[in-house]
Coordinates of C-alpha atoms and ligand atoms in Angstrom, one line a residue:
Chain Q
M1 CA -15.3 -12.4 -32.9
I2 CA -14.9 -8.4 -32.7
E3 CA -18.1 -6.1 -34.0
V4 CA -17.7 -2.4 -33.8
K5 CA -20.1 -0.3 -34.9
E6 CA -20.4 3.5 -35.0
V7 CA -18.1 4.1 -31.7
K8 CA -17.1 7.3 -31.0
K9 CA -15.2 9.0 -28.1
E10 CA -15.1 12.3 -26.8
F11 CA -13.1 14.0 -24.3
K12 CA -13.7 17.2 -22.5
K13 CA -10.4 19.6 -22.7
T14 CA -10.1 22.1 -20.4
I15 CA -8.3 25.1 -22.4
K16 CA -6.4 27.6 -19.9
D17 CA -5.0 30.7 -21.3
P18 CA -1.5 30.8 -20.6
G19 CA 0.4 32.5 -17.5
L20 CA -1.1 33.5 -14.4
K21 CA -3.8 35.5 -15.6
G22 CA -5.0 32.3 -17.3
S23 CA -4.8 30.3 -13.9
V24 CA -6.9 32.8 -12.1
K25 CA -9.5 33.1 -14.9
S26 CA -9.9 29.5 -15.1
L27 CA -10.6 29.1 -11.2
F28 CA -14.3 31.3 -12.4
H29 CA -14.6 30.1 -15.9
K30 CA -13.8 26.9 -17.3
N31 CA -13.3 27.0 -21.3
T32 CA -14.1 23.5 -22.4
E33 CA -13.2 22.0 -25.8
I34 CA -14.5 18.8 -27.0
V35 CA -11.8 16.5 -28.8
K36 CA -13.2 13.9 -30.8
A37 CA -10.4 11.1 -30.4
V38 CA -12.5 8.4 -32.1
D39 CA -15.0 9.7 -34.8
G40 CA -17.4 6.6 -36.2
L41 CA -15.3 3.4 -36.3
S42 CA -16.9 0.5 -37.5
F43 CA -15.1 -2.9 -38.5
H44 CA -15.2 -6.8 -37.7
V45 CA -12.3 -8.9 -37.1
D46 CA -12.6 -12.7 -37.4
E47 CA -11.2 -15.1 -35.2
G48 CA -7.4 -15.9 -35.6
E49 CA -7.0 -12.6 -37.5
I50 CA -4.1 -10.2 -36.8
L51 CA -5.2 -6.7 -37.4
G52 CA -2.9 -3.8 -37.3
F53 CA -4.1 -0.1 -36.3
I54 CA -2.0 2.4 -38.1
G55 CA -2.2 6.0 -38.3
P56 CA -0.2 9.5 -37.3
N57 CA 0.4 10.4 -33.5
G58 CA -3.0 11.7 -32.1
A59 CA -5.1 9.6 -34.6
G60 CA -7.0 7.9 -32.1
K61 CA -5.6 4.2 -32.1
S62 CA -4.8 4.2 -28.2
T63 CA -8.1 5.4 -27.5
A64 CA -9.6 2.8 -29.6
I65 CA -7.8 0.0 -28.0
K66 CA -9.0 1.4 -24.5
M67 CA -12.4 1.4 -25.6
L68 CA -12.1 -2.2 -26.8
T69 CA -10.4 -3.5 -23.7
G70 CA -13.2 -2.0 -21.7
I71 CA -11.3 0.5 -19.7
L72 CA -13.3 3.7 -21.4
T73 CA -16.7 4.0 -22.3
P74 CA -17.7 4.9 -25.7
T75 CA -19.2 8.0 -25.8
S76 CA -21.7 6.5 -28.8
G77 CA -21.8 2.9 -30.8
E78 CA -21.3 -0.4 -30.1
I79 CA -18.8 -2.9 -29.3
V80 CA -19.3 -6.8 -29.0
I81 CA -16.3 -8.5 -28.4
N82 CA -16.5 -12.7 -27.7
G83 CA -20.3 -11.9 -27.2
Q84 CA -19.8 -9.4 -24.5
I85 CA -19.9 -5.9 -24.4
P86 CA -16.3 -4.8 -23.0
Y87 CA -17.3 -1.9 -20.7
K88 CA -20.6 -3.4 -19.1
N89 CA -18.9 -6.2 -16.9
R90 CA -15.2 -5.3 -16.7
K91 CA -14.3 -7.9 -14.2
R92 CA -15.7 -10.9 -16.4
Y93 CA -14.7 -9.5 -19.8
V94 CA -11.0 -8.8 -18.9
K95 CA -10.8 -12.6 -18.1
E96 CA -10.9 -13.6 -21.8
I97 CA -8.6 -10.9 -23.1
G98 CA -4.7 -10.0 -23.0
V99 CA -3.6 -6.7 -22.9
V100 CA -0.1 -4.8 -23.5
F101 CA 0.2 -1.3 -23.6
G102 CA 4.2 -0.9 -24.6
Q103 CA 4.5 2.5 -22.8
R104 CA 3.5 0.7 -19.7
T105 CA 4.2 -2.1 -17.6
Q106 CA 2.2 -4.7 -15.7
L107 CA 4.8 -6.4 -14.0
W108 CA 5.6 -5.7 -10.7
W109 CA 8.5 -3.3 -10.7
D110 CA 10.6 -4.2 -7.5
L111 CA 10.0 -8.0 -7.7
P112 CA 11.7 -10.8 -9.3
L113 CA 9.9 -11.1 -13.1
T114 CA 8.6 -14.8 -11.5
E115 CA 6.7 -13.2 -8.8
T116 CA 4.3 -11.0 -11.2
Y117 CA 3.5 -14.5 -12.9
T118 CA 2.6 -16.0 -9.9
V119 CA 0.4 -13.4 -8.9
L120 CA -1.2 -13.8 -12.4
K121 CA -1.7 -17.5 -11.8
E122 CA -3.8 -16.8 -8.8
I123 CA -5.9 -13.9 -10.4
Y124 CA -6.5 -15.9 -13.3
M125 CA -7.3 -19.1 -11.6
I126 CA -5.0 -21.1 -13.5
D127 CA -4.2 -24.7 -12.2
D128 CA -0.6 -26.0 -11.6
K129 CA -0.3 -28.3 -14.6
K130 CA -1.7 -25.5 -17.1
F131 CA 0.3 -23.1 -15.8
K132 CA 3.7 -25.0 -16.2
D133 CA 2.9 -26.0 -19.8
R134 CA 2.1 -22.6 -20.3
M135 CA 5.3 -21.1 -18.9
E136 CA 7.3 -23.8 -20.9
F137 CA 5.9 -22.3 -23.9
L138 CA 6.1 -18.7 -23.3
N139 CA 9.8 -19.2 -22.1
D140 CA 10.4 -20.8 -25.2
V141 CA 8.9 -18.2 -27.7
L142 CA 9.9 -15.3 -25.8
E143 CA 13.3 -16.6 -24.3
L144 CA 12.8 -15.4 -20.8
E145 CA 14.8 -17.9 -19.0
K146 CA 17.8 -15.6 -18.5
F147 CA 16.0 -12.9 -16.5
I148 CA 13.3 -14.6 -15.0
K149 CA 14.8 -14.8 -11.5
S150 CA 15.6 -10.6 -11.7
P151 CA 13.7 -7.9 -10.3
V152 CA 11.9 -6.2 -13.2
R153 CA 13.3 -2.6 -12.7
T154 CA 16.7 -4.0 -13.9
L155 CA 15.6 -5.5 -17.3
S156 CA 16.1 -3.8 -20.3
L157 CA 13.5 -2.1 -22.6
G158 CA 13.4 -5.5 -25.1
Q159 CA 13.4 -7.8 -22.0
R160 CA 10.6 -6.0 -20.2
M161 CA 8.6 -5.7 -23.2
R162 CA 8.7 -9.6 -23.8
A163 CA 8.0 -10.4 -20.1
D164 CA 4.9 -8.2 -20.6
I165 CA 3.9 -9.9 -23.5
A166 CA 4.5 -13.2 -21.8
A167 CA 2.3 -11.7 -18.6
S168 CA -0.7 -10.6 -21.2
M169 CA -1.0 -14.2 -22.6
L170 CA -0.4 -16.6 -19.7
H171 CA -4.0 -17.1 -19.4
S172 CA -4.5 -18.3 -23.0
P173 CA -6.8 -15.2 -24.0
K174 CA -8.9 -15.1 -26.9
V175 CA -8.1 -11.5 -28.1
L176 CA -5.0 -10.0 -27.6
F177 CA -4.7 -6.3 -27.6
L178 CA -1.1 -4.7 -28.1
D179 CA -0.5 -1.1 -28.2
E180 CA 2.7 -0.3 -29.9
P181 CA 4.4 -3.8 -28.9
T182 CA 7.6 -2.8 -30.3
I183 CA 8.2 0.9 -29.4
G184 CA 11.9 1.5 -28.8
L185 CA 12.9 -1.6 -29.6
D186 CA 16.2 -2.6 -31.7
V187 CA 15.8 -4.4 -34.8
V188 CA 16.8 -7.8 -33.6
V189 CA 14.4 -7.8 -30.6
K190 CA 11.7 -6.2 -32.7
D191 CA 12.0 -9.3 -35.2
N192 CA 11.7 -11.9 -32.1
I193 CA 8.6 -10.1 -30.8
R194 CA 7.1 -10.2 -34.3
K195 CA 8.1 -13.7 -34.3
A196 CA 6.9 -14.6 -30.9
I197 CA 3.3 -13.0 -32.0
S198 CA 2.7 -14.5 -35.1
Q199 CA 3.8 -17.9 -33.3
I200 CA 1.0 -17.5 -30.6
N201 CA -1.7 -16.5 -33.0
K202 CA -0.9 -19.5 -34.7
N203 CA -0.5 -21.7 -31.9
D204 CA -3.7 -20.8 -30.1
K205 CA -5.7 -19.1 -32.8
T206 CA -5.5 -16.1 -30.8
T207 CA -7.0 -12.8 -32.4
I208 CA -4.8 -9.9 -32.1
I209 CA -5.1 -6.3 -32.6
L210 CA -2.0 -4.4 -32.6
T211 CA -1.0 -0.8 -33.4
T212 CA 2.3 0.5 -34.3
H213 CA 4.0 3.0 -36.0
D214 CA 6.8 0.4 -37.3
L215 CA 5.5 -0.6 -40.8
S216 CA 7.7 -3.5 -40.9
D217 CA 5.5 -4.8 -38.0
I218 CA 2.8 -4.7 -40.2
E219 CA 4.7 -5.9 -43.2
T220 CA 5.5 -9.1 -41.1
L221 CA 2.1 -9.8 -39.2
C222 CA -1.0 -8.2 -40.4
E223 CA -2.9 -9.5 -43.4
R224 CA -5.1 -6.4 -42.9
I225 CA -4.8 -3.2 -41.8
I226 CA -6.7 -0.4 -40.6
M227 CA -5.5 3.0 -41.0
I228 CA -6.9 5.9 -38.8
D229 CA -6.6 9.5 -39.0
K230 CA -7.8 12.3 -36.9
G231 CA -10.2 9.6 -35.4
K232 CA -11.9 8.3 -38.6
M233 CA -11.1 5.4 -40.6
V234 CA -9.3 6.2 -43.9
Y235 CA -8.3 2.8 -45.0
D236 CA -9.2 -0.9 -44.2
G237 CA -8.0 -3.6 -46.5
S238 CA -4.5 -5.9 -47.0
L239 CA -1.6 -4.2 -47.3
H240 CA -1.0 -5.9 -50.6
K241 CA -3.9 -3.8 -51.9
M242 CA -3.0 -0.6 -50.4
K243 CA 0.4 -1.0 -52.2
D244 CA -1.3 -1.7 -55.4
T245 CA -3.8 0.7 -55.5
Y246 CA -1.5 4.1 -54.2
G247 CA 2.1 2.8 -55.0
K248 CA 2.9 5.1 -57.7
M249 CA 5.8 6.6 -55.7
R250 CA 9.2 4.9 -57.3
E251 CA 12.7 5.6 -55.9
L252 CA 15.9 6.3 -58.3
N253 CA 19.2 5.8 -56.8
V254 CA 21.9 7.1 -58.8
V255 CA 25.4 7.2 -58.0
L256 CA 27.2 9.9 -60.0
N257 CA 30.7 10.0 -61.3
D258 CA 30.9 13.9 -60.3
A259 CA 29.2 14.8 -57.2
K260 CA 29.3 18.6 -59.0
D261 CA 26.6 17.4 -61.7
I262 CA 24.0 17.5 -58.8
G263 CA 23.6 20.8 -59.9
N264 CA 22.9 20.0 -63.2
F265 CA 18.9 18.6 -62.1
N266 CA 16.2 21.1 -62.7
I267 CA 13.5 18.3 -62.2
A268 CA 10.5 20.2 -61.1
D269 CA 10.5 23.0 -64.0
K270 CA 11.3 20.0 -66.5
F271 CA 8.2 17.8 -65.6
N272 CA 6.0 20.4 -64.0
F273 CA 6.2 18.5 -60.4
T274 CA 4.7 20.2 -57.3
D275 CA 6.7 19.3 -54.2
D276 CA 4.4 16.6 -53.4
D277 CA 5.4 14.7 -56.7
Y278 CA 9.0 14.1 -55.9
S279 CA 11.6 14.4 -53.2
M280 CA 15.4 14.5 -53.7
V281 CA 18.2 14.0 -51.0
S282 CA 21.9 13.5 -52.1
Q283 CA 24.7 12.5 -50.3
G284 CA 28.3 13.0 -51.7
S285 CA 28.0 11.5 -55.1
E286 CA 24.9 9.5 -54.1
L287 CA 21.5 10.8 -54.9
K288 CA 18.2 9.1 -53.9
L289 CA 15.2 10.5 -56.1
K290 CA 11.5 9.9 -55.1
F291 CA 9.0 10.6 -57.8
N292 CA 5.4 10.1 -59.1
S293 CA 5.5 7.5 -61.9
E294 CA 2.1 8.1 -62.6
K295 CA 3.4 11.9 -64.1
V296 CA 6.4 10.4 -65.2
S297 CA 7.0 7.3 -66.5
I298 CA 9.8 5.4 -65.1
A299 CA 11.4 5.3 -68.7
S300 CA 11.4 9.3 -69.2
M301 CA 12.7 9.9 -65.7
L302 CA 15.9 7.2 -66.5
D303 CA 15.9 8.9 -70.1
Y304 CA 16.3 12.5 -68.4
V305 CA 18.6 11.3 -65.8
L306 CA 20.9 9.6 -68.1
N307 CA 21.1 12.7 -70.2
T308 CA 21.8 15.0 -67.6
V309 CA 24.4 13.6 -65.6
N310 CA 27.3 11.2 -65.9
V311 CA 26.1 8.2 -64.4
N312 CA 28.2 5.6 -62.6
D313 CA 25.1 3.2 -61.1
I314 CA 21.8 3.5 -61.0
S315 CA 18.6 1.4 -59.7
V316 CA 15.0 1.9 -59.6
K317 CA 13.0 0.8 -56.3
D318 CA 9.5 -0.5 -55.8
A319 CA 6.6 1.3 -54.3
D320 CA 7.9 1.9 -50.8
I321 CA 5.0 1.2 -48.3
E322 CA 6.1 4.3 -45.9
E323 CA 6.1 6.8 -48.7
I324 CA 2.7 5.7 -49.4
I325 CA 1.5 5.9 -46.0
R326 CA 3.2 9.5 -45.7
R327 CA 1.2 10.5 -48.4
I328 CA -2.1 9.1 -47.2
Y329 CA -1.2 10.9 -43.5
K330 CA -0.9 13.9 -45.6
S331 CA -4.2 13.6 -47.4
E332 CA -2.2 13.6 -50.6
V333 CA -4.0 10.3 -51.7
K334 CA -7.5 10.1 -52.3
L335 CA -9.2 7.3 -50.7
D336 CA -12.4 5.9 -52.2
E337 CA -14.4 4.2 -49.7
N338 CA -14.5 1.2 -51.5
A339 CA -10.8 0.6 -51.5
Chain W
M1 CA -17.2 -19.9 2.0
K2 CA -16.5 -20.6 -1.5
M3 CA -16.4 -16.9 -2.3
L4 CA -14.1 -16.2 0.9
S5 CA -11.7 -18.8 0.0
K6 CA -11.6 -17.1 -3.9
I7 CA -11.1 -14.0 -2.5
K8 CA -8.1 -14.9 -0.1
K9 CA -6.3 -17.1 -2.9
I10 CA -6.7 -14.0 -5.5
Y11 CA -5.9 -11.2 -3.2
G12 CA -3.5 -13.4 -0.8
A13 CA -1.1 -13.4 -3.9
F14 CA -1.2 -9.3 -3.6
T15 CA -0.6 -9.7 0.0
R16 CA 2.6 -11.8 -0.7
A17 CA 3.7 -9.4 -3.4
G18 CA 3.1 -7.0 -0.9
I19 CA 5.4 -8.6 1.7
Q20 CA 8.1 -8.9 -0.9
D21 CA 7.7 -5.6 -1.9
A22 CA 7.9 -3.8 1.5
V23 CA 11.7 -3.6 1.7
A24 CA 11.9 -0.4 0.0
Y25 CA 8.8 0.8 2.4
R26 CA 10.5 -0.3 5.4
A27 CA 13.1 2.0 5.6
S28 CA 10.7 5.4 5.1
F29 CA 8.5 3.7 7.7
L30 CA 10.8 3.3 9.9
G31 CA 12.1 6.8 9.8
F32 CA 8.4 7.8 10.3
F33 CA 8.0 5.5 13.2
I34 CA 11.1 6.7 15.2
G35 CA 9.6 10.2 14.4
E36 CA 6.3 9.0 15.8
I37 CA 8.1 8.0 19.3
F38 CA 9.8 11.2 19.6
I39 CA 6.5 13.1 19.3
C40 CA 5.0 10.8 22.1
F41 CA 7.9 11.7 24.4
V42 CA 7.1 15.6 23.5
M43 CA 3.4 14.9 24.4
Y44 CA 4.2 12.9 27.3
F45 CA 6.1 15.8 28.5
I46 CA 3.5 18.0 27.9
W47 CA 0.8 16.4 29.9
R48 CA 3.1 15.7 32.9
A49 CA 3.3 19.6 33.0
V50 CA -0.1 19.8 32.6
Y51 CA -0.7 17.1 35.6
M52 CA 2.1 18.8 37.8
S53 CA 0.4 22.3 37.5
K54 CA -3.0 21.2 38.3
G55 CA -1.8 19.3 41.1
D56 CA -4.9 16.8 40.4
S57 CA -4.2 13.0 40.3
S58 CA -6.8 12.4 37.8
F59 CA -8.4 14.6 35.1
M60 CA -11.5 13.6 33.4
G61 CA -11.1 10.0 34.6
F62 CA -7.7 9.7 33.1
T63 CA -4.8 9.5 35.7
M64 CA -1.5 10.2 34.8
T65 CA -0.4 6.9 33.9
D66 CA -3.5 6.5 31.8
M67 CA -2.4 9.6 29.8
M68 CA 0.9 8.1 29.4
V69 CA -0.9 4.9 28.2
Y70 CA -2.9 7.1 25.8
V71 CA -0.5 8.9 24.2
F72 CA 1.5 6.1 23.3
M73 CA -1.3 3.9 22.3
S74 CA -3.1 6.4 20.3
N75 CA 0.3 7.0 18.3
I76 CA 0.5 3.1 17.8
A77 CA -2.8 2.8 16.5
T78 CA -2.5 6.2 14.4
F79 CA 0.3 4.2 12.9
L80 CA -1.4 1.0 12.5
V81 CA -4.7 2.7 10.6
G82 CA -2.0 4.9 8.4
T83 CA -2.5 4.4 4.5
D84 CA -1.3 5.5 1.5
A85 CA -4.6 4.8 0.1
T86 CA -5.4 8.6 -0.8
Y87 CA -1.9 9.0 -2.5
S88 CA -1.7 5.7 -4.5
I89 CA -5.1 6.0 -6.0
A90 CA -4.7 9.4 -7.3
E91 CA -1.1 9.0 -8.4
E92 CA -2.4 6.2 -10.6
I93 CA -5.5 8.1 -11.8
K94 CA -3.4 11.0 -12.5
D95 CA -0.7 9.2 -14.6
G96 CA -2.9 7.0 -15.9
S97 CA -1.3 3.4 -14.7
I98 CA -4.8 2.7 -13.3
I99 CA -5.1 0.8 -16.4
M100 CA -3.0 -1.7 -15.5
R101 CA -5.3 -2.8 -12.9
L102 CA -8.5 -2.2 -15.0
I103 CA -7.1 -4.8 -17.8
K104 CA -7.1 -7.5 -14.6
P105 CA -9.9 -9.4 -13.4
V106 CA -9.9 -8.2 -9.8
K107 CA -11.5 -5.6 -7.9
V108 CA -9.4 -1.9 -7.9
D109 CA -10.0 -1.6 -4.0
L110 CA -9.1 -4.9 -2.9
S111 CA -6.2 -5.1 -5.0
F112 CA -4.8 -1.7 -3.6
L113 CA -5.9 -3.2 0.0
F114 CA -4.3 -6.4 0.2
F115 CA -1.0 -5.0 -1.5
E116 CA -0.6 -2.6 1.3
L117 CA -1.2 -5.0 3.9
G118 CA 1.2 -7.1 2.7
N119 CA 3.7 -4.2 3.0
K120 CA 2.7 -3.4 6.2
I121 CA 2.3 -6.6 8.3
M122 CA 5.9 -7.4 8.8
I123 CA 6.6 -4.1 10.2
I124 CA 3.4 -4.4 12.5
V125 CA 4.5 -7.9 13.5
C126 CA 7.9 -6.4 14.3
I127 CA 7.2 -3.4 16.5
I128 CA 3.8 -4.1 18.3
G129 CA 5.1 -6.6 20.7
P130 CA 8.2 -4.6 22.2
I131 CA 6.3 -1.4 22.1
I132 CA 3.4 -2.7 24.2
F133 CA 5.8 -4.7 26.5
G134 CA 7.7 -1.5 27.4
L135 CA 4.6 0.2 27.7
E136 CA 3.3 -2.4 30.4
L137 CA 6.5 -2.5 32.0
Y138 CA 6.4 1.2 32.6
R139 CA 2.4 0.8 33.8
Y140 CA 3.9 -2.0 36.3
Y141 CA 6.5 0.2 37.8
A142 CA 3.7 3.0 38.0
I143 CA 1.1 1.3 39.3
G144 CA 2.6 -1.6 41.2
H145 CA 0.8 -4.6 39.4
I146 CA 0.1 -5.8 35.9
A147 CA -2.4 -4.4 34.2
F148 CA -1.9 -6.1 30.8
K149 CA -5.0 -8.2 29.9
L150 CA -4.6 -10.7 26.9
S151 CA -8.6 -10.5 26.3
R152 CA -8.3 -6.6 25.8
F153 CA -5.2 -6.9 23.8
I154 CA -7.0 -9.3 21.4
L155 CA -10.3 -6.9 21.6
F156 CA -7.8 -4.1 20.5
M157 CA -6.5 -6.1 17.6
I158 CA -9.8 -6.7 16.2
S159 CA -11.1 -3.4 16.6
I160 CA -7.6 -1.9 15.2
S161 CA -8.2 -3.9 12.1
I162 CA -11.7 -2.5 11.8
S163 CA -10.3 0.9 12.0
Y164 CA -7.5 0.2 9.4
I165 CA -10.0 -1.2 6.8
L166 CA -12.0 1.6 7.8
S167 CA -9.2 4.3 7.4
F168 CA -8.4 2.6 4.0
Y169 CA -11.9 3.4 2.6
L170 CA -11.7 6.7 3.9
N171 CA -8.7 7.8 2.4
L172 CA -9.5 5.8 -1.0
I173 CA -12.6 8.2 -0.9
F174 CA -10.6 10.9 -0.7
G175 CA -8.4 9.7 -3.5
Y176 CA -11.1 9.4 -6.0
L177 CA -11.9 12.9 -5.1
A178 CA -8.6 13.5 -7.2
F179 CA -11.1 13.2 -10.2
F180 CA -12.2 17.0 -9.1
L181 CA -9.3 18.5 -7.5
M182 CA -6.5 17.6 -9.4
N183 CA -4.1 19.1 -7.3
L184 CA -4.3 17.2 -3.9
W185 CA -1.4 18.6 -1.6
G186 CA -3.3 21.2 0.2
F187 CA -6.4 19.3 0.5
N188 CA -4.4 16.5 1.8
I189 CA -2.6 18.2 4.7
L190 CA -6.1 19.9 5.6
K191 CA -7.5 16.2 5.8
E192 CA -4.9 14.5 7.9
S193 CA -5.3 17.7 10.4
I194 CA -8.8 17.4 10.8
I195 CA -8.6 13.6 11.0
K196 CA -6.1 13.9 13.9
F197 CA -8.3 16.4 15.7
L198 CA -11.6 14.6 15.3
S199 CA -10.3 11.1 16.1
G200 CA -8.6 11.8 19.3
S201 CA -5.1 11.1 19.2
I202 CA -4.1 14.6 19.9
I203 CA -6.4 15.3 22.6
P204 CA -8.9 12.5 24.4
L205 CA -12.2 13.0 23.0
A206 CA -13.1 12.7 26.8
F207 CA -11.6 16.0 27.6
F208 CA -13.9 17.9 25.3
P209 CA -17.2 19.7 26.7
E210 CA -19.7 16.7 27.1
V211 CA -21.9 17.7 24.2
I212 CA -19.0 18.1 21.8
S213 CA -17.4 14.7 23.1
K214 CA -20.8 13.0 22.8
I215 CA -20.8 14.1 18.9
F216 CA -17.4 13.4 18.2
T217 CA -17.5 9.6 19.3
Y218 CA -20.3 9.1 17.1
L219 CA -18.8 10.4 14.1
P220 CA -16.5 7.6 12.0
F221 CA -13.5 9.6 13.1
A222 CA -13.6 8.0 16.7
S223 CA -13.7 4.9 14.9
L224 CA -10.2 5.3 13.7
T225 CA -7.8 5.2 16.9
Y226 CA -9.9 6.5 19.8
T227 CA -12.3 3.4 20.0
P228 CA -9.4 0.6 20.1
V229 CA -7.4 2.7 22.5
M230 CA -10.3 3.1 24.9
I231 CA -11.0 -0.7 24.5
Y232 CA -7.4 -1.4 25.2
M233 CA -7.2 1.0 28.5
E234 CA -10.7 -0.8 29.4
K235 CA -12.4 2.6 29.5
Y236 CA -15.0 0.9 27.4
N237 CA -16.8 -2.1 28.7
G238 CA -19.9 -3.9 28.5
Y239 CA -22.3 -2.2 26.9
T240 CA -20.1 0.8 25.4
L241 CA -17.8 -1.6 24.4
A242 CA -20.3 -3.6 22.4
F243 CA -21.9 -0.4 20.9
N244 CA -18.5 1.3 19.8
L245 CA -17.6 -2.0 18.3
F246 CA -20.8 -2.0 16.4
L247 CA -20.2 1.6 15.3
Q248 CA -16.9 0.9 14.1
V249 CA -18.7 -1.9 11.9
F250 CA -21.4 0.6 10.7
W251 CA -19.0 3.3 9.5
L252 CA -17.1 0.4 8.1
V253 CA -20.0 -0.8 6.1
F254 CA -21.0 2.9 5.2
F255 CA -17.5 3.9 3.7
V256 CA -16.9 0.9 1.6
T257 CA -20.6 1.1 0.3
A258 CA -20.0 4.5 -0.5
S259 CA -16.5 4.3 -1.9
R260 CA -17.8 1.5 -4.3
L261 CA -21.0 3.8 -5.6
M262 CA -18.0 6.3 -6.2
W263 CA -15.8 4.2 -7.9
K264 CA -18.8 2.9 -10.1
W265 CA -19.2 6.5 -10.8
A266 CA -15.7 7.6 -11.7
E267 CA -15.0 4.5 -13.6
K268 CA -17.4 5.3 -16.6
R269 CA -16.0 8.6 -16.3
I270 CA -12.2 8.0 -16.0
A271 CA -10.4 10.0 -19.0
V272 CA -7.4 7.5 -18.8
Q273 CA -4.4 9.9 -19.3
G274 CA -1.5 9.1 -21.5
G275 CA -0.5 6.2 -24.1
Ligands
LIG1 N1 -7.6 11.6 -21.6 C1 -7.6 12.6 -22.8 N2 -8.3 13.7 -22.4 C2 -8.5 14.3 -23.4 N3 -8.0 14.1 -24.8 C3 -7.5 13.1 -24.8 C4 -7.2 11.8 -23.7 N4 -7.0 11.2 -24.3 C5 -6.6 11.3 -25.4 N5 -6.9 12.3 -26.0 C6 -6.8 13.1 -27.5 O1 -7.3 12.1 -28.2 C7 -6.6 12.0 -29.6 C8 -6.3 10.8 -29.7 O2 -5.4 10.1 -28.7 P1 -4.6 8.6 -28.7 O3 -3.9 8.7 -27.5 O4 -5.7 7.4 -29.1 O5 -3.9 8.9 -30.1 P2 -2.7 7.7 -30.9 O6 -3.8 7.3 -32.1 O7 -2.6 6.6 -29.8 O8 -1.5 8.5 -30.8 P3 -0.1 7.8 -30.8 O9 0.4 7.3 -32.4 O10 0.6 9.2 -30.8 O11 -0.1 7.0 -29.8 C9 -5.4 13.2 -29.4 O12 -6.0 14.2 -30.0 C10 -5.1 13.2 -27.6 O13 -5.0 14.4 -27.7
LIG2 MG1 -1.3 5.7 -28.8

């Protein structure tokens, strides 16, 4: 379905010295610098799969999506999607894909929402019956009814996002690209959107690639994730496996009888921890302690805590996916290629 | 034919959206238009003073009445062929929103063109009738008989339609230049004044020395407003008329091709900003 081989994208960036002097200088001599936004991505996606791209800001996720959707031409490498090369015949290729850029909108800003769908119907040459059925389905999953007659500029962010997703789905694309589809939304709307995406995926066997900074998106939607950092792939596999492989952080939640006891802790010295091995946050008499369970077993940590302070309540939490990813971003966890 | 009906269906949707979107546009356009009318009257009084001081009733084949018609018609023409193409495309390239067009199976230039057409069409329909009526009324009082000819009006409409599309593509090309010249403002003002001058909308091209006037009429800028106005005023007839219409079509094809080639080149190099 989707085949990506050694894809790279380089941008030329002009660097200007600050101030007026820099401006004048840049008129005569342009200092350029090459930014490797995507640096050798290779992967394969099957039909009906949902793949999540994650990675820190500036990792190259959006750039990768722009190449997959045919907007940008790779500096080198190959992309074949649906038997087509995205950037070769853009007009033909984009008929079969749907795209949402969460930070932009494809809706006509000043017109009632329905008008956007009418225009799209003509653009994609959808016949009346199919259009009606499709609108019904999308209405159902995304609940557009309430605001479909309102001008787009009056929609809330969550409504707009739902409308945008519907717009990208109207022509039943084979592949759907979603760049941060849940950005800036509240928990309930996020949940609705996730449900809709998952239903669309099941209903039409749509292949979906999405990027996000919200790991709950990943947890509810994607069986597979690709993590990108500085343009390079650092992980490709299931979320489950990632947890197993790197989930050595544990979280200890303690409620103390006496808040002053916190001063008694001296964990770093006691266990020879570096800053990356643990973190401790306290609020009143509540204490949240994260630590590397490979260095110190849960039993010894519990032992230490119970012996040092007067405990009211205590609980241990499993590997926290955000913690893992934070550590991978910081290159704390060494990733072997086969993982 | 099938292709044409496909284009009509797809891009007709853009025009309809443009018509509905025109409300916001209308206010600014109306303000602009009132300004234009004001300028027309200023020009009228300037030319009247020129004619009075010379004492001649005709200058370079233009009578005082001709001049009045010229001033108003060339301003209407400028208004009709006016386009925001330069600004719209440059803005979308700069802020990266052009990607929302790129992910759709449409031609970028046509999607702009047909949308803008929808924006303008109502205003055009509303103003062109009254203005031409007023102008002809003036002409009737000045020369004593009705000079309006329907055939000339139709030819004018054909010619001005070509002018508009030509103007659109000319401006689109300037918009593509936004790739190289990120700051567009000074550049745009320079462009506007050059076009105003070379298209004869300030001084009729016939008033220039013969050689210069000849050269200017061959340039694409004359095809913008000068040709349709000359057609309306019956200054172009027979062979000259056919030739100038042909010249318009020639420049149209030339600029459409040029802009398509430029876009092809630019599309591969476009570094979409943001996101
Ligand atoms: N048009 C451009 N010109 C120059 N550099 C660019 C351009 N677009 C992106 N970059 C650079 O490429 C890198 C990757 O950017 P990209 O937008 O793909 O990141 P991202 O993973 O989507 O980040 P985020 O999570 O913040 O959206 C960044 O360093 C960015 O500065
Ligand atoms: Mg991004």
